[in-house]
XYZ file of C-alpha atoms in Angstrom:
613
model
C -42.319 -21.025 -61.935
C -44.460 -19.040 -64.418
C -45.585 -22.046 -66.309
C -47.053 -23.462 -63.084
C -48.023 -20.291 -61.151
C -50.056 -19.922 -65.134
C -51.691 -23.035 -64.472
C -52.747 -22.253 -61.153
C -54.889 -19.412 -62.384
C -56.550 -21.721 -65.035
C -56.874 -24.561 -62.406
C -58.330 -21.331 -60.045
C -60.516 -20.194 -63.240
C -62.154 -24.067 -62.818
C -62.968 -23.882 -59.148
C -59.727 -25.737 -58.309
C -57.109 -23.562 -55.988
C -53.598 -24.825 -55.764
C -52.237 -24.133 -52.454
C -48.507 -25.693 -53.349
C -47.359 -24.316 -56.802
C -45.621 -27.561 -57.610
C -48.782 -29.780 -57.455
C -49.807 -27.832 -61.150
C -47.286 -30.269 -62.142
C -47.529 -32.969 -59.988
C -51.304 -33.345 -61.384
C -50.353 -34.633 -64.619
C -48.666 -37.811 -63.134
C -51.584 -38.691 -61.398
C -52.615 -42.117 -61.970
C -54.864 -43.073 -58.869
C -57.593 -41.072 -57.666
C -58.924 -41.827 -54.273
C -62.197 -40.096 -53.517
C -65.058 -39.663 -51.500
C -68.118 -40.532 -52.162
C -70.937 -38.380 -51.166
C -70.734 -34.798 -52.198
C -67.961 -35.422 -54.452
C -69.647 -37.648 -56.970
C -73.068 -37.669 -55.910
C -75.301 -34.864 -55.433
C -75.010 -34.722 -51.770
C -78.692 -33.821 -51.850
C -79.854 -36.746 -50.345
C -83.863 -38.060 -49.812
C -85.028 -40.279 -48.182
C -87.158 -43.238 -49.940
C -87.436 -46.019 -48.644
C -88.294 -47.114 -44.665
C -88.287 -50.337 -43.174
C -90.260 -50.613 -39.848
C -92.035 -53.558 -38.051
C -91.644 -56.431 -40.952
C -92.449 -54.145 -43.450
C -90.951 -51.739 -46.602
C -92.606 -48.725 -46.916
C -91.975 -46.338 -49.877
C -91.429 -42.259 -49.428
C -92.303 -39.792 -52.410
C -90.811 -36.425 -52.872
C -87.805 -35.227 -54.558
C -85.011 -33.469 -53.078
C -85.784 -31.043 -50.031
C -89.487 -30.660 -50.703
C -91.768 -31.196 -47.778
C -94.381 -32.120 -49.189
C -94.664 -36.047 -49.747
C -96.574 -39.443 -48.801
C -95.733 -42.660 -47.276
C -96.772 -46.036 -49.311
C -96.967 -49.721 -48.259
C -97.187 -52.224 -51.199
C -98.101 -49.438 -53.178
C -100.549 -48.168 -51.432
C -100.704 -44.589 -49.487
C -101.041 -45.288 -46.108
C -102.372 -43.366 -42.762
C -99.395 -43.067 -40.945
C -101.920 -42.987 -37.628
C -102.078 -46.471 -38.396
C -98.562 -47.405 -38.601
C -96.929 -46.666 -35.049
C -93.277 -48.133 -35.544
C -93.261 -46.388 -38.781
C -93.958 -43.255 -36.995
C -91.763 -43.974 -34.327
C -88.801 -44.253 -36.806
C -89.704 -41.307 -38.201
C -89.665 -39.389 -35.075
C -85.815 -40.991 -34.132
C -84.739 -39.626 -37.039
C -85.794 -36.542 -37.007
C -84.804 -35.347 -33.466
C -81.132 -37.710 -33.324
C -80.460 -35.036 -35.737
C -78.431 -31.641 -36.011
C -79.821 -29.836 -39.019
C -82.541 -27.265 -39.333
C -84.778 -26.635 -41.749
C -86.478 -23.036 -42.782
C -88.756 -22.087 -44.720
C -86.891 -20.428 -47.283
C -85.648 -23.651 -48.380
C -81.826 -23.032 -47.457
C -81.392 -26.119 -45.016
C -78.974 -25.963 -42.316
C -76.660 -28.955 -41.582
C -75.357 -31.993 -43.191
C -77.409 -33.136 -46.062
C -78.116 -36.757 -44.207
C -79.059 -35.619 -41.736
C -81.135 -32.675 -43.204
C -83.041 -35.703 -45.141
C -83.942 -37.258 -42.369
C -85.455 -33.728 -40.854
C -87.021 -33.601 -44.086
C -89.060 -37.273 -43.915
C -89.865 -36.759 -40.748
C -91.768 -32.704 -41.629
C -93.059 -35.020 -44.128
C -94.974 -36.864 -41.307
C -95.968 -33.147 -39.770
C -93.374 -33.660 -36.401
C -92.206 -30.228 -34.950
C -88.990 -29.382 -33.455
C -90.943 -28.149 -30.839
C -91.915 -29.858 -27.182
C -88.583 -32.157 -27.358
C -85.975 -30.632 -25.521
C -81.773 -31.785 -26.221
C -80.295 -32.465 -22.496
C -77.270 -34.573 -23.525
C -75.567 -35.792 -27.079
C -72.686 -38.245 -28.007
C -71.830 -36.851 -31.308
C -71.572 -38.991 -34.930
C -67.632 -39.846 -35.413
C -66.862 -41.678 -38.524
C -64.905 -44.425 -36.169
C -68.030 -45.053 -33.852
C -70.360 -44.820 -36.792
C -73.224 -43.612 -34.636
C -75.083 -40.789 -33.082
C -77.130 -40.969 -29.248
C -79.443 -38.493 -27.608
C -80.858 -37.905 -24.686
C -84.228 -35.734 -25.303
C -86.944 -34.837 -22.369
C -90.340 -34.110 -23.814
C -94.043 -34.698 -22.027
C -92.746 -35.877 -19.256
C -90.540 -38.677 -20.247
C -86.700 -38.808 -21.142
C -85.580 -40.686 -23.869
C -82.146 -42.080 -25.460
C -82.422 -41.913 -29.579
C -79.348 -43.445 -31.809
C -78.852 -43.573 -35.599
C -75.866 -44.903 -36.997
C -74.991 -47.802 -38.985
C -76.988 -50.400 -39.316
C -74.438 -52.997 -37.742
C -73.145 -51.112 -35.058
C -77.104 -49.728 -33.782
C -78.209 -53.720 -33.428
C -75.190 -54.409 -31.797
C -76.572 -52.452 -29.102
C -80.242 -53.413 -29.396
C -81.606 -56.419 -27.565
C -85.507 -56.313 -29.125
C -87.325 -54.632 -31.892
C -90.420 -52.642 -32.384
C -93.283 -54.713 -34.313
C -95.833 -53.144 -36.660
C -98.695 -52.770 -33.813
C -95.807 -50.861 -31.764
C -95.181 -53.964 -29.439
C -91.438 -55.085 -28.543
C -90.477 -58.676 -30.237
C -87.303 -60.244 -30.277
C -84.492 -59.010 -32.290
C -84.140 -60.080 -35.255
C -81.130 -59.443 -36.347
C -81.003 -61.832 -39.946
C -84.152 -59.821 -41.127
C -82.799 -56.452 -40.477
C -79.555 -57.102 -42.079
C -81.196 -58.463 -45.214
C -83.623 -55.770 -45.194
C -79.916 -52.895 -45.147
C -78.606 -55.405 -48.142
C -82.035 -54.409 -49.967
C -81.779 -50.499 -50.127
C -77.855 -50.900 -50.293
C -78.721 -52.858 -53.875
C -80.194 -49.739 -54.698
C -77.839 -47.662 -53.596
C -79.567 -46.246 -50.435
C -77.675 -44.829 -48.033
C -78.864 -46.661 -44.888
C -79.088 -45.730 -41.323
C -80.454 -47.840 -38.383
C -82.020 -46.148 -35.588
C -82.951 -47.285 -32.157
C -84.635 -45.897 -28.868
C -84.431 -46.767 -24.970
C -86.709 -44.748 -22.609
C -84.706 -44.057 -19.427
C -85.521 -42.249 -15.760
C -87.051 -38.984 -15.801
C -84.045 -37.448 -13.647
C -81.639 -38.425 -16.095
C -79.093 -35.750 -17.576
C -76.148 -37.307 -18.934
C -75.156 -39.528 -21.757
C -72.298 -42.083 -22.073
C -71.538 -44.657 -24.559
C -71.609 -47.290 -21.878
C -75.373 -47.068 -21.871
C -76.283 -47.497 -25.166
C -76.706 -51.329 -24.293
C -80.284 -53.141 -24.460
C -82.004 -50.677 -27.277
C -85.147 -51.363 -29.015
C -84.395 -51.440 -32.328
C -87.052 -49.032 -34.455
C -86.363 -49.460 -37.951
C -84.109 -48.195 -41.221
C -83.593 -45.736 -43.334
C -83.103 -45.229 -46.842
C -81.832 -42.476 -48.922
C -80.537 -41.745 -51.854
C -77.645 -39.128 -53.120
C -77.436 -40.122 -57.199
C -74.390 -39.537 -58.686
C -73.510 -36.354 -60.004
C -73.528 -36.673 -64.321
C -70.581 -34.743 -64.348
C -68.834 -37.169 -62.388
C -69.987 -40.401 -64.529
C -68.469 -38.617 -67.711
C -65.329 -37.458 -65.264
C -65.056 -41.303 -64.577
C -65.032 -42.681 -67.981
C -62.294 -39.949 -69.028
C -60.259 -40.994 -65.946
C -60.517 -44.723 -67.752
C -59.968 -42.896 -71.143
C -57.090 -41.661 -69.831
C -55.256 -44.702 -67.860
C -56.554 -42.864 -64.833
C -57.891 -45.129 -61.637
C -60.906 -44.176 -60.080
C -61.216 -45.661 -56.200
C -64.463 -44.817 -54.256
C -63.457 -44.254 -50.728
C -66.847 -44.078 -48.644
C -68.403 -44.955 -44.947
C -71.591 -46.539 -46.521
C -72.442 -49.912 -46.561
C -71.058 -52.544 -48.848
C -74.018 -52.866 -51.102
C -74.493 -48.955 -51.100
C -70.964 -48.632 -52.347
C -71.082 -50.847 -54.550
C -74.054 -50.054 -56.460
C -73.431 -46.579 -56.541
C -69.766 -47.342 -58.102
C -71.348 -49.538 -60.659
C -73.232 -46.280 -61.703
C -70.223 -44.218 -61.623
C -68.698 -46.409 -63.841
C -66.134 -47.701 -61.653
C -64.854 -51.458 -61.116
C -67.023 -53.028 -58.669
C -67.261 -56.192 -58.414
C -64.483 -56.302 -55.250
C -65.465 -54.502 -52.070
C -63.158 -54.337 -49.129
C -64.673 -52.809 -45.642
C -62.600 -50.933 -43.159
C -63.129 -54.125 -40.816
C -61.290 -55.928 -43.314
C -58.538 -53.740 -44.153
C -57.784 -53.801 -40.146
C -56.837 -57.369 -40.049
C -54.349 -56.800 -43.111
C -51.050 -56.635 -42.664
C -49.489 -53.778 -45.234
C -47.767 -56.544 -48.092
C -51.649 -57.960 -47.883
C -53.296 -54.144 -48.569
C -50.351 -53.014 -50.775
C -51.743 -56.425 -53.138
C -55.262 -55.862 -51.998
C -55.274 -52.015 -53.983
C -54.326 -53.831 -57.234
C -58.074 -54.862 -57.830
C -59.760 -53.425 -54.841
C -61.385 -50.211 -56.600
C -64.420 -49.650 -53.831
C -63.360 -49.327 -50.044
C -66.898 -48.926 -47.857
C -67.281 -48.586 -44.335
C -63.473 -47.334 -43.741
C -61.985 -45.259 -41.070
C -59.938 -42.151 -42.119
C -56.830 -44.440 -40.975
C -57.985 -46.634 -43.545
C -57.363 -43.429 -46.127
C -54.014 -42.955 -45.215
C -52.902 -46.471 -45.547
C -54.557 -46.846 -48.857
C -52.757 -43.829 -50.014
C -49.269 -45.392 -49.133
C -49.927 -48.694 -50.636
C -50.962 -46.869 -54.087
C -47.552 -44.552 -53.603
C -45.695 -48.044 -52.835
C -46.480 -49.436 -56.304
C -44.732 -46.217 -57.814
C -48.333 -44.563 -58.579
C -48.954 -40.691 -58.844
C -52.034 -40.760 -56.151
C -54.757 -38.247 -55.337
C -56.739 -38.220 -52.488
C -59.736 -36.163 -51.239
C -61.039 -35.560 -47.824
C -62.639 -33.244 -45.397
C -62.123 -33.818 -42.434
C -59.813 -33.265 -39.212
C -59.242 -36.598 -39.320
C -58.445 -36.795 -43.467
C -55.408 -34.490 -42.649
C -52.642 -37.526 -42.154
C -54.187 -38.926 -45.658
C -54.016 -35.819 -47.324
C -50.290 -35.250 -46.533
C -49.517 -39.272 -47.300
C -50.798 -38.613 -50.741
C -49.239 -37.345 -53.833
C -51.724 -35.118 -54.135
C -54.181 -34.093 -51.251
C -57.941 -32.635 -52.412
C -59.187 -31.049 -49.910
C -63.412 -30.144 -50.075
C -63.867 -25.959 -50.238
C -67.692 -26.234 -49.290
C -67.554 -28.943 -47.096
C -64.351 -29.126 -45.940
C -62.457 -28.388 -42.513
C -59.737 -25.903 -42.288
C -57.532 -28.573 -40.940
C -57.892 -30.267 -44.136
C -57.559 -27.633 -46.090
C -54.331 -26.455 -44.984
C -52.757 -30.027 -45.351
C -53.423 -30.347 -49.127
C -52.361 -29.454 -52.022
C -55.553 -28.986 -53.307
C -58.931 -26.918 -52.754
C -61.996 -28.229 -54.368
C -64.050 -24.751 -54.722
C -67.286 -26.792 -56.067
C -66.506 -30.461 -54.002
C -66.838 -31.758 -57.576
C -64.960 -35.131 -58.968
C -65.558 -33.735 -62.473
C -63.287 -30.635 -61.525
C -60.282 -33.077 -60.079
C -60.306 -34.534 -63.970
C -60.028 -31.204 -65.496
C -57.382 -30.259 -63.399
C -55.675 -33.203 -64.194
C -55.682 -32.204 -67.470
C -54.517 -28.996 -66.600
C -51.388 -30.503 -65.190
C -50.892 -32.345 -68.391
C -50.912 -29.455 -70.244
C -48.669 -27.725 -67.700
C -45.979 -30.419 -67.678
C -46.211 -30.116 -71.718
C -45.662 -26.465 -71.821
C -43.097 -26.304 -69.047
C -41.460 -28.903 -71.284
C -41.205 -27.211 -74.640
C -40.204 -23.990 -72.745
C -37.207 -26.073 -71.105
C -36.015 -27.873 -74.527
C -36.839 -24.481 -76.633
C -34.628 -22.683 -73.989
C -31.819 -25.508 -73.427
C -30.432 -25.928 -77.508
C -30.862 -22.003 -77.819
C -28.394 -21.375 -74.741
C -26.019 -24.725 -75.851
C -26.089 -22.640 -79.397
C -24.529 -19.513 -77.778
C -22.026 -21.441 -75.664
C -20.808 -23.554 -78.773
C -20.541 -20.292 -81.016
C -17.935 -18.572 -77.762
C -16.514 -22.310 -77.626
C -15.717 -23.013 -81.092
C -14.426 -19.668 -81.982
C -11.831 -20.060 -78.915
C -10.809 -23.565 -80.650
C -10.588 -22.013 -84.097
C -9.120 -18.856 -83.001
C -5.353 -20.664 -83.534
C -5.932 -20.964 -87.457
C -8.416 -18.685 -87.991
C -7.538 -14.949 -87.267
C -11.171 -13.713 -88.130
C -12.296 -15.481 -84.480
C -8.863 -14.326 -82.915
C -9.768 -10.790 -83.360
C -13.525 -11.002 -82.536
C -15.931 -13.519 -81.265
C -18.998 -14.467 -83.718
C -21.285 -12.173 -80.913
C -20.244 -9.395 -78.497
C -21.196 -10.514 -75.124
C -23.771 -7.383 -74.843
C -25.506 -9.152 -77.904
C -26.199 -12.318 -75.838
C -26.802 -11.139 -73.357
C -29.577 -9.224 -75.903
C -30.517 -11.903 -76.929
C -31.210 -14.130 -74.308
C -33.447 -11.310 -72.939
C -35.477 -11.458 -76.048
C -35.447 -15.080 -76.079
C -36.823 -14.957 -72.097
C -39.616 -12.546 -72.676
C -40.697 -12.556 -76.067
C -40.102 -16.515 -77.135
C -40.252 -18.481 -74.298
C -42.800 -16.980 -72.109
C -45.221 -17.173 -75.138
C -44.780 -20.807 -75.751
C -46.784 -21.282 -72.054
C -49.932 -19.458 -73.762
C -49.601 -22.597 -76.123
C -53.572 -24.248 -76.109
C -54.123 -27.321 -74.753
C -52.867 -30.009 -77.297
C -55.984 -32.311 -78.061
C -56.033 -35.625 -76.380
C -54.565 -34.793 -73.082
C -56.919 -37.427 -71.442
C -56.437 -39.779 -74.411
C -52.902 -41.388 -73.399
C -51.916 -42.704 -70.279
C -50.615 -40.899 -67.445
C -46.676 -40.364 -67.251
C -44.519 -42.400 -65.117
C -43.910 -39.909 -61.749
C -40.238 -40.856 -61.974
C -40.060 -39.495 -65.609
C -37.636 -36.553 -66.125
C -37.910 -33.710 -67.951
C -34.172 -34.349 -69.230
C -33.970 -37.333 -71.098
C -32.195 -39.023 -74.198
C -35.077 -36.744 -76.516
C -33.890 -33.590 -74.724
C -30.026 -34.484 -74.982
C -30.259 -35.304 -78.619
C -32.186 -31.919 -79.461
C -29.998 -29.915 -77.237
C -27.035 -31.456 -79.774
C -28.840 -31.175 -82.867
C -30.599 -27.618 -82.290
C -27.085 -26.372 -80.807
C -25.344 -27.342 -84.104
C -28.552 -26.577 -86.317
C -28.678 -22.626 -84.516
C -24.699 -22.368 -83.826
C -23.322 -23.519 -87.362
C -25.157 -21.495 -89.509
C -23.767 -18.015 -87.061
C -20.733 -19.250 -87.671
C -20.881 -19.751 -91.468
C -22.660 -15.991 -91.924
C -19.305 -14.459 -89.665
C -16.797 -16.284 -91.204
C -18.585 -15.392 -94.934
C -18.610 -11.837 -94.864
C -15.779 -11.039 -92.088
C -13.331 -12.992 -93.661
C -12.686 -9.550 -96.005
C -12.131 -7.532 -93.097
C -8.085 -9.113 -92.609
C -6.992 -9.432 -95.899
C -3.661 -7.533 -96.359
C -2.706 -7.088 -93.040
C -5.143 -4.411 -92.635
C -8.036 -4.796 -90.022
C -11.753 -3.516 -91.208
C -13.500 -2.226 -87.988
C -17.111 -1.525 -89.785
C -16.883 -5.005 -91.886
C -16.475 -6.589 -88.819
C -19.134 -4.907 -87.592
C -21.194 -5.606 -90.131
C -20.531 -9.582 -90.181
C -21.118 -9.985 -86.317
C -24.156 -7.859 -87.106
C -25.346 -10.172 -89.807
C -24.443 -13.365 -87.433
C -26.732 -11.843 -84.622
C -29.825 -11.518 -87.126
C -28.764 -15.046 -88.288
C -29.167 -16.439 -85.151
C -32.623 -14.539 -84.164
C -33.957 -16.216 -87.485
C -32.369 -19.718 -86.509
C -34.291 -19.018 -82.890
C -37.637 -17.842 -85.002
C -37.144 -21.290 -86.967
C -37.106 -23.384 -83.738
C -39.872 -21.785 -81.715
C -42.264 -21.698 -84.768
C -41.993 -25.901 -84.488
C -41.308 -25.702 -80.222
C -45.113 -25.481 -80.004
C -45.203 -29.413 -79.807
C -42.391 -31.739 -78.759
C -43.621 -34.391 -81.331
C -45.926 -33.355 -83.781
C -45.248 -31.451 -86.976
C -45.560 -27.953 -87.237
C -47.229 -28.752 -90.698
C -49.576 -30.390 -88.660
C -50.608 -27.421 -86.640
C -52.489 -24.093 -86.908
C -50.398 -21.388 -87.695
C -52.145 -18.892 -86.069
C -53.465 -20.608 -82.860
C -51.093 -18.884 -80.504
C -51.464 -15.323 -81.497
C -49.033 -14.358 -78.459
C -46.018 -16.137 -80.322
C -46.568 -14.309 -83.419
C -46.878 -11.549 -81.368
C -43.472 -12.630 -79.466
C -41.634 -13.224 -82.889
C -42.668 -9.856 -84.553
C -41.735 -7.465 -81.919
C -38.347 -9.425 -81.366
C -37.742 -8.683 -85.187
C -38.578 -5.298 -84.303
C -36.362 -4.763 -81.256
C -33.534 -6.225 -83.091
C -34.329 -3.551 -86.218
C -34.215 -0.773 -83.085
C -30.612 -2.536 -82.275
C -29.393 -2.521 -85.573
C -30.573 0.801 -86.774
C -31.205 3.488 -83.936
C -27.717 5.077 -83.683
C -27.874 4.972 -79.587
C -29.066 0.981 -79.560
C -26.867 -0.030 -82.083
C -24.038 2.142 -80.194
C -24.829 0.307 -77.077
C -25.077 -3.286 -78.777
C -21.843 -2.934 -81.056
C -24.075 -3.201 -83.980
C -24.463 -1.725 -87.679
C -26.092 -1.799 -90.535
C -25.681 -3.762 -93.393
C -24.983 -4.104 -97.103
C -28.579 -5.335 -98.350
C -27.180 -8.225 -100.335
C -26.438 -9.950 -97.226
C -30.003 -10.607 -96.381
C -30.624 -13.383 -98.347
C -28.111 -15.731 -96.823
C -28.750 -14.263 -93.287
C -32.742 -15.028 -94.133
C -31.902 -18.543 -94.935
C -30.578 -19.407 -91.659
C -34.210 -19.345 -90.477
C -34.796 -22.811 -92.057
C -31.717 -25.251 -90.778
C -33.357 -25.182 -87.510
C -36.902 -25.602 -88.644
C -35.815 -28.647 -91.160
C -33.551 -30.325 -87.838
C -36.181 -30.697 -85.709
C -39.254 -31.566 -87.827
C -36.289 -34.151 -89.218
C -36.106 -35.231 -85.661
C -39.877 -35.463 -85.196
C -40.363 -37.813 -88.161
C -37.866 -39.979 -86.871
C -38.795 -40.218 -83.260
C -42.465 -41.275 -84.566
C -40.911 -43.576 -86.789
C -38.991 -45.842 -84.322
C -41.280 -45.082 -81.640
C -39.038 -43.079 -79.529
C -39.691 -43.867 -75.442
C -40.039 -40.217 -74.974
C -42.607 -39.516 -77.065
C -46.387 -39.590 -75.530
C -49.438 -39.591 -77.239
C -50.657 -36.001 -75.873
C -46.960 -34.350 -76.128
């Protein structure tokens, strides 16, 4: 619980909040992550650039959220007088739209829709004189957002949405001159697969003038639209993210782009992310598969566009079907069943609804990919150190139990171990309390090992007890327990010849065992600090808070030994110096057993061993 609840604070320290302690774990078996797109790894600062209206492509300068731009044909700045359907497109998508803009540069509102506000200031339209009387609001099912707006007399339905699902409901088109034409359909499609190869974000919007008593707004009558034009804009990935990506790869890590924007969009913006995109699957598709299709689908699907947050879910439990550690991010109400279905669930802090937030696992502070990596490698790390604290504090207690167990099964022949044990129980019990506080707990302040993000992720099913952890527990046990038992029997033995007992010798001997075994516990931890590589291969002084750890247990057992009232209390005494040289030496069987069992395990390749361990 500490070694997690540690790496929550780091994870916390990196603008990632764990909500469920045991997902500072859990993060280190991740092998899929499933993320959104915008905001996550893009900007989410998005402009718009390009505009196609009657027949034509017209180019939009400006960077960011700055108001100040021009419009270009071929090139060319243009008179936007001169270009009604242009202007007309303009004007849809700035008042179909939600967001506000102020002066002070701290936009209001979802950053597409804030772009669009932005374009159209660009063309000088106000937000005043057009009046909001009815609204059917964006839902990432319908993919599309209506208005009904009164201004100068007239009353007027607007829709964005996608491109798609707007000419579905159109029946003509504006041409340049600001006439209605036919639909069609072909050329606008073509003209969406041009900005998605550029990975625009594209939106379609569309107009219908209606009675002037009108009030109310329906779906139902969002049938027979002119269709005004397209939008492009673009949210470029975030550079953070295209380095998180590659380490993700580095790491036998699966990125999956998870995203409601067109095909082409997705794709192109996954090619720049780095991740596998030559397969696209739409949420259309993924409807008509049955779950055996989707769960071989995810094996080479890497970019999911246009899906549903249904689609999320079901994505998530193929990955978890093919025994995958999954991740998946989301923000909305609707992302709550997919957060829960994965492994772990990212929820977005900035952008994100409370109702996703309090089904994950996860909080995104910054709604940064880059920060989901790192805190995978925090859970690495985590899993490490919560493993070397386990096998550090497994062989230490099997040590004690084989040091009461063998001196009740030599007690028979021996006398020395049928009048006292090698410890009193007050002294393991002293030293397991030392061992707690001052040994193990340091061993979680162990640094990050280098390569974390080099090897592959673990196998979710993995245990932290395996045939490594059973062989140490025998070896350490017998490398910790065997020299105690050696040091008692050495010096003790003296204290029942001729048939008298020696009180103080015995003392003394169990004394000198319970140093012994504090040096045989020093030996271990020094090389605990990795499960597989050498402690000749490490810094010494790295983790100052073992060395720390080590010298005040020294010192706390000098208290017990020497200060009258301790070593009253702990059935302790001093002595003879002689004896310190054997009782010194039991620091290195230890040491020498596991290093021993290091070389070996990297010799025949051990299957518990891992490249970051």
């Amino acid at each position: 619980t500490s070694i997690l609840a540690l790496a929550g604070v780091v994870m916390a320290q990196s603008k990632a909040v764990i909500r469920k302690l045991p997902a500072a774990e859990t993060l280190g078996a991740t092998s899929v992550i499933c993320s959104d797109k915008t905001g996550t790894l893009t900007e989410n600062h998005m402009t718009v650039t390009r505009a196609f209206s009657g027949g034509a492509d017209y180019e939009i300068s400006g960077v960011g959220y700055d108001l100040q731009g021009e419009f270009r044909l071929a090139g060319r700045a243009i008179e936007l007088g001169e270009h009604p359907a242009l202007m007309q497109l303009l004007r849809a998508g700035f008042y179909c739209n939600n967001a506000n803009l102020h002066a002070s540069g701290q936009h209001i509102g979802d950053p597409t829709e804030v772009a669009l506000r932005v374009a159209g200031a660009k063309a000088e339209l106000l937000a005043d004189g057009v009046h909001r009387l009815a609204e059917v609001p964006f839902d990432s099912s319908s993919k599309f957002m209506a208005t009904l707006s009164a201004s100068a007399g007239r009353r007027e339905i607007l829709v964005k949405g996608a491109p798609e699902v707007v000419l579905d409901m159109c029946s003509r088109q504006m041409q340049a001159s600001g006439d209605d034409a036919p639909l069609n359909r072909s050329e606008v499609m073509a003209a969406a697969a041009r900005f998605g190869g550029n990975a625009l974000r594209t939106l379609a919007f569309a107009s219908l003038e209606v009675p002037t008593d009108q009030t109310g707004l329906a779906s139902d009558q969002l049938q027979g639209l002119r269709f005004l034009g397209l939008q492009g804009m673009i949210d470029p990935p975030k550079p953070s993210a295209i380095k998180a990506v590659a380490q993700c790869k580095q790491a036998g890590i699966r990125t999956v782009m998870i995203t409601g924007d067109h095909p082409d969009t997705a794709r192109a913006v996954a090619a720049q992310l780095g991740i596998a995109s030559d397969q696209v699957r739409t949420g259309a598709e993924l409807a008509q598969l049955a779950f055996d299709e989707l769960f071989e689908a995810v094996r080479t699907v890497s970019v999911f566009a246009r899906v549903a947050p249904e689609h999320k879910k079901s994505i998530a439990e193929a990955f978890h079907r093919h025994g995958l550690g999954v991740a998946m991010t989301g923000d909305g109400v609707n992302d709550a069943p997919a957060l829960k279905a994965a492994d772990i669930g990212i929820a977005m802090g900035l952008s994100g609804t409370e109702v996703a937030k309090e089904a994950s696992d996860m909080v995104l502070l910054d709604d940064n990919f880059a920060t989901i990596v790192a805190a995978v490698e925090e859970g690495r790390h985590a899993w490490n150190n919560l493993r070397k604290a386990i096998l550090y504090t497994l062989p230490t207690n099997a040590a004690q139990a084989l040091l009461i167990i063998g001196a009740v099964l030599t007690a028979s022949f021996l006398p020395l171990f049928a009048i006292r044990f090698v410890l009193e129980p007050v002294q393991i019990l002293w030293i397991n309390l030392l061992d707690s506080v001052l040994l193990t707990m340091p061993l979680m302040m162990e640094a990050k090992e280098r390569g974390l993000l080099d090897a592959p992720p673990r196998d979710p099913a993995v245990k932290i007890i395996d045939s490594l952890f059973l062989r140490r527990v025998v070896l350490l046990g017998l490398a910790i327990a065997l020299p105690g038992f050696f040091v008692y029997h050495h010096f003790g033995a003296a204290a029942i010849q001729g048939g008298q007992i020696d009180e103080l010798l015995l003392t003394q001997a169990q004394t000198a065992a319970f140093w012994a075994i504090l040096f045989a516990h020093l030996g271990y931890v020094i090389s605990a600090r990795s499960i597989h590589r050498s402690v000749f291969a490490m810094n010494p002084l790295r983790n100052a808070w073992l060395w720390g750890g080590m010298i005040l247990s020294v010192a706390l057992h000098a208290l017990a030994t020497w200060l009258p009232q301790a070593a009253e209390l702990l059935r302790t005494a001093p002595f003879p110096a002689e004896w310190w040289p054997l009782v010194l030496a039991c620091f290195f069987p230890s040491l020498l057993v596991i290093e021993a069992d290091k070389f070996f395990s990297k010799a025949v390749g051990s299957p518990g061993q891992v490249a970051h361990a």
